[in-house]
């Protein structure tokens, strides 16, 4: 019982530190946007900080799921803990580069200090998470699938975030891999979903998947056309952000969003029936 309490307490502290890290990053946003470049707004810095916040919100949600499972006396596999800890370490170390870069500018020294404080919270939360893994008590595996679902859910969430925020090239690549896999899956098995899936639900998911596939089939060549024509026009006239550029970008995100929806639909159809 004491081991369980220590285990839960460590995870709760780690989640609190991650929440504090998110708050610190939110405090950075205005300064990163208005002060990191002279006489102009830094959109790239705003996007980078926003992506960092969204990723940490996903990891915080992972902590919440783990703590809920513990309170319900469900077993959570150690892979979920390790994934959160590794991602916190990775993104914390990545952010150190920006923190040191901001340190060179005296007028935005507060941004650097806030980033270092956020990184400290991330790294400490990661260490506490790894310690929690070693203290994790053994629970009877009556419903041990929750740990696997948590791990798969976190991987899927991080993957979709990467697809949306890094649509080119990673979103495009992951989307193409998914649709190719789907095509091969249908050719071999003639089915998208589990055999024991409810017939009505399978029909709804199949219709949704076909609709998303239609959007993907239309938007992908349109994205390629828009980007190619933009590059041709840009080379000829030297202009940027032409009509073709916006067509290509909008079509690209339609393709990635349709693919992300397809992935979620496919995974829902592969879940075990309760």
C-alpha positions in Angstrom: 0.0 0.0 0.0 2.8 2.4 0.9 4.5 1.5 -2.4 1.3 2.4 -4.3 1.0 5.7 -2.5 4.6 6.6 -3.3 4.1 5.6 -6.9 1.0 7.7 -7.3 2.5 10.7 -5.4 5.5 10.7 -7.7 3.3 10.7 -10.8 1.2 13.4 -9.3 4.2 15.6 -8.6 5.5 14.9 -12.1 2.2 15.9 -13.7 2.2 19.1 -11.5 5.7 20.0 -12.8 4.6 19.4 -16.4 1.6 21.7 -15.8 4.0 24.4 -14.4 6.2 23.9 -17.5 3.2 24.6 -19.7 2.3 27.7 -17.8 5.9 29.0 -18.1 5.8 28.4 -21.9 2.5 30.2 -22.1 4.2 33.2 -20.4 6.9 33.1 -23.1 4.5 33.4 -26.0 4.0 37.2 -26.1 7.7 38.0 -25.8 8.8 35.3 -28.3 6.4 36.8 -30.9 7.1 40.5 -30.4 10.7 40.8 -29.1 12.9 38.0 -30.6 13.3 39.9 -33.9 14.1 43.6 -34.3 11.2 45.7 -35.6 9.1 42.7 -36.7 7.1 39.9 -35.3 8.7 36.4 -35.2 6.0 34.0 -36.5 8.5 31.1 -36.4 9.2 31.5 -32.7 5.4 31.7 -32.1 4.8 28.4 -34.0 7.7 26.7 -32.2 6.5 27.6 -28.7 2.9 26.7 -29.6 4.0 23.2 -30.8 6.0 22.7 -27.6 2.9 23.6 -25.5 0.6 21.3 -27.5 3.0 18.3 -27.2 3.3 18.9 -23.4 -0.5 19.0 -23.1 -0.7 15.6 -24.8 1.9 14.2 -22.3 -0.1 15.8 -19.4 -3.2 14.0 -20.7 -1.1 10.8 -20.5 -0.4 11.4 -16.9 -4.1 11.9 -16.2 -5.0 8.6 -17.9 -2.3 6.8 -15.9 -3.5 8.3 -12.6 -7.1 7.4 -13.4 -6.1 3.8 -14.1 -4.2 3.6 -10.8 -7.2 4.8 -8.9 -9.4 2.1 -10.5 -6.7 -0.5 -9.5 -5.9 -1.2 -13.2 -2.5 -2.3 -14.3 -0.6 0.2 -16.6 2.3 -1.2 -18.6 5.7 0.5 -18.0 5.9 1.4 -21.6 3.5 4.3 -21.1 5.6 5.7 -18.3 8.8 5.3 -20.3 7.3 6.9 -23.4 6.3 10.0 -21.4 9.7 10.2 -19.7 11.7 9.9 -22.9 9.6 12.5 -24.7 10.0 14.9 -21.8 13.7 14.4 -21.8 13.9 14.8 -25.6 11.9 17.9 -25.9 13.5 19.4 -22.7 16.9 18.9 -24.2 15.8 20.3 -27.6 14.5 23.5 -25.9 17.9 24.1 -24.3 19.2 25.3 -27.6 16.6 28.0 -27.8 17.1 28.9 -24.2 20.8 29.5 -24.7 20.1 31.4 -27.9 17.7 33.8 -26.1 20.4 34.2 -23.3 22.6 36.1 -25.8 20.0 38.9 -26.1 19.8 41.1 -23.0 16.5 42.6 -23.9 14.7 39.2 -23.8 16.7 37.7 -20.9 13.4 36.9 -19.1 12.4 34.6 -22.0 15.6 32.6 -21.6 15.1 32.3 -17.8 11.5 31.2 -18.2 12.6 28.6 -20.7 15.3 27.3 -18.4 12.8 27.0 -15.6 10.4 25.1 -18.0 13.2 22.8 -19.0 14.1 22.1 -15.4 10.4 21.2 -14.8 10.4 18.8 -17.8 13.6 17.1 -16.8 12.6 16.7 -13.2 9.2 15.3 -14.2 11.0 12.8 -16.5 13.3 11.6 -13.7 10.3 11.3 -11.3 8.5 9.3 -13.9 11.4 6.9 -14.4 11.5 6.4 -10.6 7.8 5.8 -10.5 8.3 2.9 -13.0 10.7 1.2 -10.6 8.2 1.6 -7.8 5.2 0.5 -9.8 3.5 -2.3 -7.9 2.3 -5.5 -9.5 -1.4 -5.5 -10.0 -3.5 -8.4 -11.1 -4.0 -8.2 -14.9 -7.7 -8.4 -15.0 -7.9 -5.5 -17.4 -4.3 -5.0 -18.3 -5.2 -3.9 -21.8 -5.4 -0.3 -20.4 -1.7 0.0 -20.4 -1.4 -1.0 -24.0 -4.2 1.3 -25.0 -2.5 4.2 -23.2 0.8 3.6 -25.0 -1.0 3.3 -28.4 -3.0 6.3 -27.7 0.0 8.4 -26.8 1.9 7.2 -29.9 -1.1 8.0 -32.1 -1.6 11.4 -30.5 2.1 12.4 -30.9 2.1 11.1 -34.5 -1.0 13.1 -35.4 0.5 16.2 -33.8 3.7 15.7 -35.9 1.5 15.3 -39.0 -0.5 18.5 -38.4 2.4 20.8 -37.3 5.0 19.4 -39.7 2.6 18.7 -42.7 5.6 18.9 -45.1 7.3 16.6 -45.3 6.4 14.4 -42.3 2.6 14.7 -42.5 2.7 13.9 -46.2 5.0 10.9 -45.7 3.0 9.5 -42.8 -0.2 10.0 -44.7 1.1 8.2 -47.8 2.4 5.3 -45.7 -1.0 4.9 -44.1 -3.0 4.8 -47.3 -0.5 2.4 -48.9 -0.8 0.2 -45.9 -4.6 0.4 -46.1 -4.4 -0.6 -49.8 -2.2 -3.6 -49.0 -4.4 -4.6 -46.1 -7.6 -4.6 -48.2 -5.9 -6.6 -51.0 -4.8 -9.3 -48.6 -7.6 -9.4 -46.1 -10.5 -7.7 -47.9 -11.4 -6.0 -44.6 -10.5 -2.8 -42.7 -11.7 -3.8 -39.2 -11.9 -6.6 -36.7 -14.1 -9.6 -37.7 -16.1 -9.4 -34.4 -16.9 -5.7 -34.9 -20.6 -4.8 -34.7 -22.1 -4.7 -38.2 -23.7 -1.3 -37.9 -20.6 0.3 -36.5 -18.4 -1.4 -39.1 -20.7 0.0 -41.8 -20.5 3.6 -40.4 -16.8 3.4 -40.0 -16.4 2.0 -43.6 -18.5 4.9 -45.0 -16.5 7.4 -43.1 -13.2 5.9 -44.2 -14.3 5.9 -47.9 -15.3 9.6 -47.6 -11.9 10.5 -46.1 -10.2 8.5 -48.8 -12.1 10.5 -51.4 -10.9 13.8 -49.9 -7.3 12.4 -49.8 -7.5 11.3 -53.4 -8.7 14.7 -54.6 -6.5 16.9 -52.3 -3.1 15.1 -52.8 -2.7 15.7 -56.6 -4.2 19.2 -56.1 -1.5 19.9 -53.5 1.3 18.7 -55.8 -0.1 20.8 -58.7 -0.3 23.9 -56.5 3.2 23.6 -55.1 4.7 22.8 -58.6 2.9 25.7 -60.2 3.9 28.0 -57.4 7.6 27.1 -57.8 7.3 27.6 -61.6 5.7 31.0 -61.3 8.1 32.0 -58.5 11.1 31.1 -60.7 9.7 33.2 -63.6 8.4 36.2 -61.7 10.3 36.2 -58.4 7.0 36.6 -56.5 6.2 34.6 -53.4 2.9 33.5 -51.9 1.0 33.3 -55.2 -2.5 32.0 -55.8 -1.0 28.5 -56.5 0.9 28.6 -53.2 -2.3 29.0 -51.2 -4.0 26.3 -53.3 -1.1 23.9 -52.6 -1.0 24.7 -48.9 -4.8 24.3 -48.4 -4.9 21.1 -50.4 -1.9 19.8 -48.5 -3.6 20.3 -45.1 -6.8 18.8 -46.4 -4.8 15.7 -47.4 -3.1 15.5 -44.0 -6.4 16.1 -42.1 -8.2 13.5 -44.1 -5.4 11.0 -43.5 -5.4 11.8 -39.7 -9.1 11.2 -39.6 -8.6 7.9 -41.6 -6.0 6.7 -39.0 -8.3 7.4 -36.1 -11.2 5.7 -37.9 -9.1 2.7 -38.7 -7.8 2.3 -35.2 -11.4 2.6 -33.8 -12.4 -0.3 -36.1 -9.4 -2.4 -34.9 -10.2 -2.0 -31.2 -11.4 -5.1 -29.3 -15.1 -5.3 -28.6 -15.9 -4.7 -25.0 
